[in-house]
Amino acid sequence: MGSPACDLALFGAMGDLASRKLFPALYHLYRAGLLSEESRILALARRDLSEAEARYQIGQSLEEHLGASAVEASEVEGFLARVSYLRLDFADGMGYQQLGDWHHQGPGTNTLVLYYATPPALYDQITGHLRDAGCCDERTRVVVEKPIGQDLSSSRELNDQLAGVFREENIYRIDHYLGKETVQNLIALRFANNLFASQWDQNHISHVEITVAESVGVDGRWSYFNSAGQLRDMVQSHLLQLLCLLAMDPPSDLSPDSIRDEKVKVLKALSPLTPERISTHLVRGQYTAGTAEGVPVPGYLEEEDAEGPSHTETFIALKVEIENWRWAGVPFYIRTGKRLPEKRSEVIVHFKPAPHYIFDPDQKHLANNKLIIRLQPDEGMALQILTKDQGLSRGMRLRQGPLELTFAEAFETDRIPDAYERLLLEVMKGNQYLFVRRDEVEYAWRWVDQLLANCEECGAHPKRYAAGTWGPVASIAMITRDGRSWYEDA
Ligand SMILES: NC(=O)c1ccc[n+]([C@@H]2O[C@H](COP(=O)([O-])OP(=O)(O)OC[C@H]3O[C@@H](n4cnc5c(N)ncnc54)[C@H](OP(=O)(O)O)[C@@H]3O)[C@@H](O)[C@H]2O)c1
């Protein structure tokens, strides 16, 4: 289903996010006929460009990021005809009126959608200038990117600023993980299949692993990263969102608030990592020189733009517990890091073994089913089940093998839509179920803040790990103490 007509004003239209993700996503929506004929796009940036020059640059970046073979000249032309350009210094109130004029000169029925693809430090000024120029009404939607603050108090401040102008039902806080096909599929998998729904608790699941691994380092953004670290940058948003979708109770329907109410309950039930638990439940790491894809790479403190010593973690592993009936005694081991051996995001749900084991004692370690949910690189799912090994000589030897569902193959599609395509489509439709509500952000920060404070109190500084390895050995020790291992070590 296509989207209702919108006027999309894109702040930061020449920035990295807009070039790499937003324009390619909009182009794909246009190509797929999902962008309403009346929808218009206003690219806002401070560069001195004519409309033709801006369109040319956007066209070039589509080619750069999608590949020349994926863009069709006539379609690019048709798409760019929807794009206007307005030069604007976002910090300066002058010029906002022109945005209002652009919107009012349109069909009149289009919903105005404001997308802040800018540094978050500008959000407040942009919001204030938009309000002063009379650009917003009760229908105007605003899309903001993570990070929503650096801690609970700054996130509240930012949310208050937005709430001063926009209604909560018109604020779309992006966590792009929520737009991924597999993440959405978690909802279908859990709540459309009674097979899983009836097994999804502490009676049947022993533990869960969530890994979000990157092989890149800080990618020229040392200063930005150094002020955040993995806990603020990744755990507070993507990993806690994944955890919520895995652990939440069934919502009563698919409405945004039903889903988000259940996610909030999980966040409220997260067991605090008190100072006594820090040494057993948390490992922070920082990479030293090593290799990435066979090439020598510098350590975090030797990166080109690094400035002095730092206790910022580039790796974190956590044992998270959820204090409710469903999950009592089921740890969620979560980890994320930079300069790990590969780019891989996956969830492994480990089911408990059958109550009484009757096969070869040597194979007992195989006897638990695992559900593997891959987010990247190749989105899909696999259920590890046990069957009898084939052949006359094998007796009742067991064999573990996957029931495999690779989306691209199973659904005979040559491409899975990028998360931003779905997210932009849902914003235009006015559906908030893939966006993060204010209380979700704030409960997540509350948990992360106490964790950071307790790390500080305990002096839990990052341990070293060589680039190209799976983090500090202490991360392996953390899970081994519980008689388990990370999936790649099993
Ligand atoms: N890039 C990603 O993959 C990614 C992923 C997740 C979240 N985000 C979030 O998305 C937002 C944008 O990120 P980004 O990577 O695209 O940042 P970026 O490359 O720095 O882009 C920001 C854009 O804002 C423009 N800008 C800054 N100050 C301005 C001003 N006073 N007036 C007019 N334009 C101004 C910059 O213009 P100039 O080019 O003229 O300097 C730049 O084009 C941030 O909140 C970031 O945290 C980004």
JSON list of N, CA, C and O and ligand atoms in Angstrom, two decimals, residues 11-18 20-21 44-47 88-91 116-120 122-123 145-147 176 221 224 420, ligand 1:
[
{"chain": "A", "resi": 11, "resn": "PHE", "atom": "N", "xyz": [15.98, 18.27, 6.77]},
{"chain": "A", "resi": 11, "resn": "PHE", "atom": "CA", "xyz": [17.07, 19.10, 7.29]},
{"chain": "A", "resi": 11, "resn": "PHE", "atom": "C", "xyz": [18.36, 18.27, 7.28]},
{"chain": "A", "resi": 11, "resn": "PHE", "atom": "O", "xyz": [18.36, 17.14, 7.76]},
{"chain": "A", "resi": 12, "resn": "GLY", "atom": "N", "xyz": [19.44, 18.85, 6.75]},
{"chain": "A", "resi": 12, "resn": "GLY", "atom": "CA", "xyz": [20.70, 18.09, 6.68]},
{"chain": "A", "resi": 12, "resn": "GLY", "atom": "C", "xyz": [20.73, 17.24, 5.43]},
{"chain": "A", "resi": 12, "resn": "GLY", "atom": "O", "xyz": [21.30, 16.15, 5.42]},
{"chain": "A", "resi": 13, "resn": "ALA", "atom": "N", "xyz": [20.15, 17.78, 4.34]},
{"chain": "A", "resi": 13, "resn": "ALA", "atom": "CA", "xyz": [19.95, 16.98, 3.13]},
{"chain": "A", "resi": 13, "resn": "ALA", "atom": "C", "xyz": [21.25, 16.63, 2.41]},
{"chain": "A", "resi": 13, "resn": "ALA", "atom": "O", "xyz": [21.25, 15.76, 1.54]},
{"chain": "A", "resi": 14, "resn": "MET", "atom": "N", "xyz": [22.34, 17.31, 2.75]},
{"chain": "A", "resi": 14, "resn": "MET", "atom": "CA", "xyz": [23.61, 16.98, 2.08]},
{"chain": "A", "resi": 14, "resn": "MET", "atom": "C", "xyz": [24.53, 16.19, 3.01]},
{"chain": "A", "resi": 14, "resn": "MET", "atom": "O", "xyz": [25.70, 15.99, 2.72]},
{"chain": "A", "resi": 15, "resn": "GLY", "atom": "N", "xyz": [24.00, 15.78, 4.15]},
{"chain": "A", "resi": 15, "resn": "GLY", "atom": "CA", "xyz": [24.82, 15.07, 5.14]},
{"chain": "A", "resi": 15, "resn": "GLY", "atom": "C", "xyz": [24.93, 13.58, 4.81]},
{"chain": "A", "resi": 15, "resn": "GLY", "atom": "O", "xyz": [24.35, 13.08, 3.84]},
{"chain": "A", "resi": 16, "resn": "ASP", "atom": "N", "xyz": [25.67, 12.90, 5.67]},
{"chain": "A", "resi": 16, "resn": "ASP", "atom": "CA", "xyz": [25.96, 11.47, 5.46]},
{"chain": "A", "resi": 16, "resn": "ASP", "atom": "C", "xyz": [24.69, 10.61, 5.49]},
{"chain": "A", "resi": 16, "resn": "ASP", "atom": "O", "xyz": [24.47, 9.79, 4.60]},
{"chain": "A", "resi": 17, "resn": "LEU", "atom": "N", "xyz": [23.85, 10.82, 6.49]},
{"chain": "A", "resi": 17, "resn": "LEU", "atom": "CA", "xyz": [22.65, 9.99, 6.63]},
{"chain": "A", "resi": 17, "resn": "LEU", "atom": "C", "xyz": [21.72, 10.18, 5.42]},
{"chain": "A", "resi": 17, "resn": "LEU", "atom": "O", "xyz": [21.20, 9.23, 4.86]},
{"chain": "A", "resi": 18, "resn": "ALA", "atom": "N", "xyz": [21.53, 11.45, 5.05]},
{"chain": "A", "resi": 18, "resn": "ALA", "atom": "CA", "xyz": [20.64, 11.74, 3.92]},
{"chain": "A", "resi": 18, "resn": "ALA", "atom": "C", "xyz": [21.18, 11.10, 2.64]},
{"chain": "A", "resi": 18, "resn": "ALA", "atom": "O", "xyz": [20.43, 10.49, 1.88]},
{"chain": "A", "resi": 20, "resn": "ARG", "atom": "N", "xyz": [23.46, 8.59, 2.25]},
{"chain": "A", "resi": 20, "resn": "ARG", "atom": "CA", "xyz": [23.64, 7.13, 2.25]},
{"chain": "A", "resi": 20, "resn": "ARG", "atom": "C", "xyz": [22.33, 6.38, 2.41]},
{"chain": "A", "resi": 20, "resn": "ARG", "atom": "O", "xyz": [22.17, 5.29, 1.90]},
{"chain": "A", "resi": 21, "resn": "LYS", "atom": "N", "xyz": [21.40, 6.98, 3.17]},
{"chain": "A", "resi": 21, "resn": "LYS", "atom": "CA", "xyz": [20.20, 6.22, 3.53]},
{"chain": "A", "resi": 21, "resn": "LYS", "atom": "C", "xyz": [18.89, 6.85, 3.06]},
{"chain": "A", "resi": 21, "resn": "LYS", "atom": "O", "xyz": [18.02, 6.16, 2.53]},
{"chain": "A", "resi": 44, "resn": "LEU", "atom": "N", "xyz": [16.94, 20.64, 2.57]},
{"chain": "A", "resi": 44, "resn": "LEU", "atom": "CA", "xyz": [17.40, 21.85, 3.26]},
{"chain": "A", "resi": 44, "resn": "LEU", "atom": "C", "xyz": [18.86, 21.67, 3.69]},
{"chain": "A", "resi": 44, "resn": "LEU", "atom": "O", "xyz": [19.20, 20.68, 4.35]},
{"chain": "A", "resi": 45, "resn": "ALA", "atom": "N", "xyz": [19.73, 22.60, 3.28]},
{"chain": "A", "resi": 45, "resn": "ALA", "atom": "CA", "xyz": [21.14, 22.54, 3.68]},
{"chain": "A", "resi": 45, "resn": "ALA", "atom": "C", "xyz": [21.70, 23.95, 3.57]},
{"chain": "A", "resi": 45, "resn": "ALA", "atom": "O", "xyz": [21.07, 24.84, 2.99]},
{"chain": "A", "resi": 46, "resn": "ARG", "atom": "N", "xyz": [22.91, 24.13, 4.14]},
{"chain": "A", "resi": 46, "resn": "ARG", "atom": "CA", "xyz": [23.43, 25.51, 4.13]},
{"chain": "A", "resi": 46, "resn": "ARG", "atom": "C", "xyz": [24.34, 25.79, 2.95]},
{"chain": "A", "resi": 46, "resn": "ARG", "atom": "O", "xyz": [24.87, 26.88, 2.81]},
{"chain": "A", "resi": 47, "resn": "ARG", "atom": "N", "xyz": [24.55, 24.79, 2.09]},
{"chain": "A", "resi": 47, "resn": "ARG", "atom": "CA", "xyz": [25.45, 25.00, 0.95]},
{"chain": "A", "resi": 47, "resn": "ARG", "atom": "C", "xyz": [24.78, 25.90, -0.08]},
{"chain": "A", "resi": 47, "resn": "ARG", "atom": "O", "xyz": [23.58, 25.82, -0.31]},
{"chain": "A", "resi": 88, "resn": "LEU", "atom": "N", "xyz": [19.58, 27.10, 3.81]},
{"chain": "A", "resi": 88, "resn": "LEU", "atom": "CA", "xyz": [19.16, 27.61, 5.11]},
{"chain": "A", "resi": 88, "resn": "LEU", "atom": "C", "xyz": [20.23, 27.31, 6.15]},
{"chain": "A", "resi": 88, "resn": "LEU", "atom": "O", "xyz": [20.75, 26.19, 6.19]},
{"chain": "A", "resi": 89, "resn": "ASP", "atom": "N", "xyz": [20.58, 28.34, 6.96]},
{"chain": "A", "resi": 89, "resn": "ASP", "atom": "CA", "xyz": [21.40, 28.07, 8.13]},
{"chain": "A", "resi": 89, "resn": "ASP", "atom": "C", "xyz": [20.42, 27.72, 9.25]},
{"chain": "A", "resi": 89, "resn": "ASP", "atom": "O", "xyz": [19.65, 28.58, 9.69]},
{"chain": "A", "resi": 90, "resn": "PHE", "atom": "N", "xyz": [20.43, 26.47, 9.70]},
{"chain": "A", "resi": 90, "resn": "PHE", "atom": "CA", "xyz": [19.39, 26.01, 10.62]},
{"chain": "A", "resi": 90, "resn": "PHE", "atom": "C", "xyz": [19.41, 26.77, 11.94]},
{"chain": "A", "resi": 90, "resn": "PHE", "atom": "O", "xyz": [18.40, 26.84, 12.64]},
{"chain": "A", "resi": 91, "resn": "ALA", "atom": "N", "xyz": [20.58, 27.32, 12.27]},
{"chain": "A", "resi": 91, "resn": "ALA", "atom": "CA", "xyz": [20.70, 28.00, 13.56]},
{"chain": "A", "resi": 91, "resn": "ALA", "atom": "C", "xyz": [20.14, 29.42, 13.49]},
{"chain": "A", "resi": 91, "resn": "ALA", "atom": "O", "xyz": [19.98, 30.09, 14.52]},
{"chain": "A", "resi": 116, "resn": "TYR", "atom": "N", "xyz": [14.74, 15.65, 10.93]},
{"chain": "A", "resi": 116, "resn": "TYR", "atom": "CA", "xyz": [15.96, 16.29, 11.43]},
{"chain": "A", "resi": 116, "resn": "TYR", "atom": "C", "xyz": [17.15, 15.34, 11.23]},
{"chain": "A", "resi": 116, "resn": "TYR", "atom": "O", "xyz": [17.49, 14.58, 12.13]},
{"chain": "A", "resi": 117, "resn": "ALA", "atom": "N", "xyz": [17.79, 15.40, 10.06]},
{"chain": "A", "resi": 117, "resn": "ALA", "atom": "CA", "xyz": [19.01, 14.60, 9.84]},
{"chain": "A", "resi": 117, "resn": "ALA", "atom": "C", "xyz": [20.22, 15.49, 10.09]},
{"chain": "A", "resi": 117, "resn": "ALA", "atom": "O", "xyz": [21.05, 15.72, 9.22]},
{"chain": "A", "resi": 118, "resn": "THR", "atom": "N", "xyz": [20.26, 16.02, 11.29]},
{"chain": "A", "resi": 118, "resn": "THR", "atom": "CA", "xyz": [21.30, 17.01, 11.66]},
{"chain": "A", "resi": 118, "resn": "THR", "atom": "C", "xyz": [21.91, 16.58, 13.00]},
{"chain": "A", "resi": 118, "resn": "THR", "atom": "O", "xyz": [21.34, 15.73, 13.69]},
{"chain": "A", "resi": 119, "resn": "PRO", "atom": "N", "xyz": [23.01, 17.23, 13.40]},
{"chain": "A", "resi": 119, "resn": "PRO", "atom": "CA", "xyz": [23.48, 16.95, 14.75]},
{"chain": "A", "resi": 119, "resn": "PRO", "atom": "C", "xyz": [22.37, 17.28, 15.76]},
{"chain": "A", "resi": 119, "resn": "PRO", "atom": "O", "xyz": [21.68, 18.30, 15.62]},
{"chain": "A", "resi": 120, "resn": "PRO", "atom": "N", "xyz": [22.18, 16.42, 16.78]},
{"chain": "A", "resi": 120, "resn": "PRO", "atom": "CA", "xyz": [21.09, 16.64, 17.74]},
{"chain": "A", "resi": 120, "resn": "PRO", "atom": "C", "xyz": [21.18, 18.00, 18.45]},
{"chain": "A", "resi": 120, "resn": "PRO", "atom": "O", "xyz": [20.15, 18.53, 18.87]},
{"chain": "A", "resi": 122, "resn": "LEU", "atom": "N", "xyz": [21.30, 20.69, 17.26]},
{"chain": "A", "resi": 122, "resn": "LEU", "atom": "CA", "xyz": [20.51, 21.69, 16.52]},
{"chain": "A", "resi": 122, "resn": "LEU", "atom": "C", "xyz": [19.01, 21.52, 16.67]},
{"chain": "A", "resi": 122, "resn": "LEU", "atom": "O", "xyz": [18.23, 22.39, 16.27]},
{"chain": "A", "resi": 123, "resn": "TYR", "atom": "N", "xyz": [18.58, 20.38, 17.22]},
{"chain": "A", "resi": 123, "resn": "TYR", "atom": "CA", "xyz": [17.14, 20.08, 17.24]},
{"chain": "A", "resi": 123, "resn": "TYR", "atom": "C", "xyz": [16.33, 21.20, 17.88]},
{"chain": "A", "resi": 123, "resn": "TYR", "atom": "O", "xyz": [15.29, 21.61, 17.38]},
{"chain": "A", "resi": 145, "resn": "GLU", "atom": "N", "xyz": [16.47, 11.54, 14.91]},
{"chain": "A", "resi": 145, "resn": "GLU", "atom": "CA", "xyz": [17.40, 10.41, 14.88]},
{"chain": "A", "resi": 145, "resn": "GLU", "atom": "C", "xyz": [17.97, 10.17, 16.27]},
{"chain": "A", "resi": 145, "resn": "GLU", "atom": "O", "xyz": [18.00, 11.06, 17.11]},
{"chain": "A", "resi": 146, "resn": "LYS", "atom": "N", "xyz": [18.47, 8.97, 16.48]},
{"chain": "A", "resi": 146, "resn": "LYS", "atom": "CA", "xyz": [19.21, 8.73, 17.70]},
{"chain": "A", "resi": 146, "resn": "LYS", "atom": "C", "xyz": [20.57, 9.46, 17.59]},
{"chain": "A", "resi": 146, "resn": "LYS", "atom": "O", "xyz": [21.02, 9.67, 16.48]},
{"chain": "A", "resi": 147, "resn": "PRO", "atom": "N", "xyz": [21.25, 9.86, 18.62]},
{"chain": "A", "resi": 147, "resn": "PRO", "atom": "CA", "xyz": [20.87, 9.61, 20.00]},
{"chain": "A", "resi": 147, "resn": "PRO", "atom": "C", "xyz": [19.87, 10.63, 20.52]},
{"chain": "A", "resi": 147, "resn": "PRO", "atom": "O", "xyz": [19.98, 11.82, 20.21]},
{"chain": "A", "resi": 176, "resn": "HIS", "atom": "N", "xyz": [16.78, 2.68, 13.82]},
{"chain": "A", "resi": 176, "resn": "HIS", "atom": "CA", "xyz": [16.60, 2.05, 12.50]},
{"chain": "A", "resi": 176, "resn": "HIS", "atom": "C", "xyz": [16.55, 0.53, 12.58]},
{"chain": "A", "resi": 176, "resn": "HIS", "atom": "O", "xyz": [16.07, -0.12, 11.65]},
{"chain": "A", "resi": 221, "resn": "ARG", "atom": "N", "xyz": [35.38, 9.00, 13.28]},
{"chain": "A", "resi": 221, "resn": "ARG", "atom": "CA", "xyz": [34.50, 9.78, 14.18]},
{"chain": "A", "resi": 221, "resn": "ARG", "atom": "C", "xyz": [34.92, 9.56, 15.63]},
{"chain": "A", "resi": 221, "resn": "ARG", "atom": "O", "xyz": [34.09, 9.30, 16.49]},
{"chain": "A", "resi": 224, "resn": "TYR", "atom": "N", "xyz": [33.36, 12.01, 18.38]},
{"chain": "A", "resi": 224, "resn": "TYR", "atom": "CA", "xyz": [31.95, 11.72, 18.64]},
{"chain": "A", "resi": 224, "resn": "TYR", "atom": "C", "xyz": [31.84, 10.42, 19.43]},
{"chain": "A", "resi": 224, "resn": "TYR", "atom": "O", "xyz": [31.19, 10.36, 20.46]},
{"chain": "A", "resi": 420, "resn": "TYR", "atom": "N", "xyz": [15.33, 2.04, 6.31]},
{"chain": "A", "resi": 420, "resn": "TYR", "atom": "CA", "xyz": [14.83, 3.41, 6.16]},
{"chain": "A", "resi": 420, "resn": "TYR", "atom": "C", "xyz": [13.66, 3.50, 5.17]},
{"chain": "A", "resi": 420, "resn": "TYR", "atom": "O", "xyz": [12.85, 4.41, 5.26]},
{"chain": "B", "resi": 1, "resn": "LIG", "atom": "N1", "xyz": [25.11, 8.79, 9.42]},
{"chain": "B", "resi": 1, "resn": "LIG", "atom": "C1", "xyz": [24.51, 7.74, 9.95]},
{"chain": "B", "resi": 1, "resn": "LIG", "atom": "O1", "xyz": [24.64, 6.61, 9.48]},
{"chain": "B", "resi": 1, "resn": "LIG", "atom": "C2", "xyz": [23.63, 7.91, 11.16]},
{"chain": "B", "resi": 1, "resn": "LIG", "atom": "C3", "xyz": [23.12, 6.77, 11.78]},
{"chain": "B", "resi": 1, "resn": "LIG", "atom": "C4", "xyz": [22.27, 6.91, 12.88]},
{"chain": "B", "resi": 1, "resn": "LIG", "atom": "C5", "xyz": [21.94, 8.17, 13.33]},
{"chain": "B", "resi": 1, "resn": "LIG", "atom": "N2", "xyz": [22.47, 9.27, 12.72]},
{"chain": "B", "resi": 1, "resn": "LIG", "atom": "C6", "xyz": [22.06, 10.58, 13.22]},
{"chain": "B", "resi": 1, "resn": "LIG", "atom": "O2", "xyz": [21.56, 11.33, 12.12]},
{"chain": "B", "resi": 1, "resn": "LIG", "atom": "C7", "xyz": [21.86, 12.70, 12.28]},
{"chain": "B", "resi": 1, "resn": "LIG", "atom": "C8", "xyz": [22.64, 13.17, 11.06]},
{"chain": "B", "resi": 1, "resn": "LIG", "atom": "O3", "xyz": [23.83, 12.43, 10.98]},
{"chain": "B", "resi": 1, "resn": "LIG", "atom": "P1", "xyz": [24.85, 12.56, 9.76]},
{"chain": "B", "resi": 1, "resn": "LIG", "atom": "O4", "xyz": [25.80, 11.45, 9.91]},
{"chain": "B", "resi": 1, "resn": "LIG", "atom": "O5", "xyz": [24.13, 12.70, 8.48]},
{"chain": "B", "resi": 1, "resn": "LIG", "atom": "O6", "xyz": [25.58, 13.90, 10.13]},
{"chain": "B", "resi": 1, "resn": "LIG", "atom": "P2", "xyz": [26.36, 14.87, 9.15]},
{"chain": "B", "resi": 1, "resn": "LIG", "atom": "O7", "xyz": [26.96, 14.13, 8.01]},
{"chain": "B", "resi": 1, "resn": "LIG", "atom": "O8", "xyz": [27.24, 15.69, 10.02]},
{"chain": "B", "resi": 1, "resn": "LIG", "atom": "O9", "xyz": [25.19, 15.73, 8.53]},
{"chain": "B", "resi": 1, "resn": "LIG", "atom": "C9", "xyz": [24.60, 16.74, 9.20]},
{"chain": "B", "resi": 1, "resn": "LIG", "atom": "C10", "xyz": [24.27, 17.81, 8.19]},
{"chain": "B", "resi": 1, "resn": "LIG", "atom": "O10", "xyz": [23.78, 18.90, 8.93]},
{"chain": "B", "resi": 1, "resn": "LIG", "atom": "C11", "xyz": [24.28, 20.07, 8.33]},
{"chain": "B", "resi": 1, "resn": "LIG", "atom": "N3", "xyz": [24.36, 21.18, 9.26]},
{"chain": "B", "resi": 1, "resn": "LIG", "atom": "C12", "xyz": [25.04, 21.23, 10.43]},
{"chain": "B", "resi": 1, "resn": "LIG", "atom": "N4", "xyz": [24.86, 22.44, 11.00]},
{"chain": "B", "resi": 1, "resn": "LIG", "atom": "C13", "xyz": [24.06, 23.15, 10.15]},
{"chain": "B", "resi": 1, "resn": "LIG", "atom": "C14", "xyz": [23.54, 24.45, 10.18]},
{"chain": "B", "resi": 1, "resn": "LIG", "atom": "N5", "xyz": [23.74, 25.29, 11.19]},
{"chain": "B", "resi": 1, "resn": "LIG", "atom": "N6", "xyz": [22.78, 24.84, 9.14]},
{"chain": "B", "resi": 1, "resn": "LIG", "atom": "C15", "xyz": [22.55, 24.03, 8.09]},
{"chain": "B", "resi": 1, "resn": "LIG", "atom": "N7", "xyz": [23.03, 22.77, 8.01]},
{"chain": "B", "resi": 1, "resn": "LIG", "atom": "C16", "xyz": [23.78, 22.35, 9.04]},
{"chain": "B", "resi": 1, "resn": "LIG", "atom": "C17", "xyz": [25.66, 19.71, 7.82]},
{"chain": "B", "resi": 1, "resn": "LIG", "atom": "O11", "xyz": [25.94, 20.60, 6.80]},
{"chain": "B", "resi": 1, "resn": "LIG", "atom": "P3", "xyz": [27.40, 20.77, 6.14]},
{"chain": "B", "resi": 1, "resn": "LIG", "atom": "O12", "xyz": [27.55, 19.55, 5.30]},
{"chain": "B", "resi": 1, "resn": "LIG", "atom": "O13", "xyz": [27.28, 22.02, 5.39]},
{"chain": "B", "resi": 1, "resn": "LIG", "atom": "O14", "xyz": [28.36, 20.83, 7.30]},
{"chain": "B", "resi": 1, "resn": "LIG", "atom": "C18", "xyz": [25.48, 18.27, 7.39]},
{"chain": "B", "resi": 1, "resn": "LIG", "atom": "O15", "xyz": [25.22, 18.17, 6.02]},
{"chain": "B", "resi": 1, "resn": "LIG", "atom": "C19", "xyz": [22.63, 12.81, 13.59]},
{"chain": "B", "resi": 1, "resn": "LIG", "atom": "O16", "xyz": [21.71, 13.08, 14.59]},
{"chain": "B", "resi": 1, "resn": "LIG", "atom": "C20", "xyz": [23.20, 11.41, 13.77]},
{"chain": "B", "resi": 1, "resn": "LIG", "atom": "O17", "xyz": [23.42, 11.13, 15.13]},
{"chain": "B", "resi": 1, "resn": "LIG", "atom": "C21", "xyz": [23.30, 9.16, 11.65]}
]
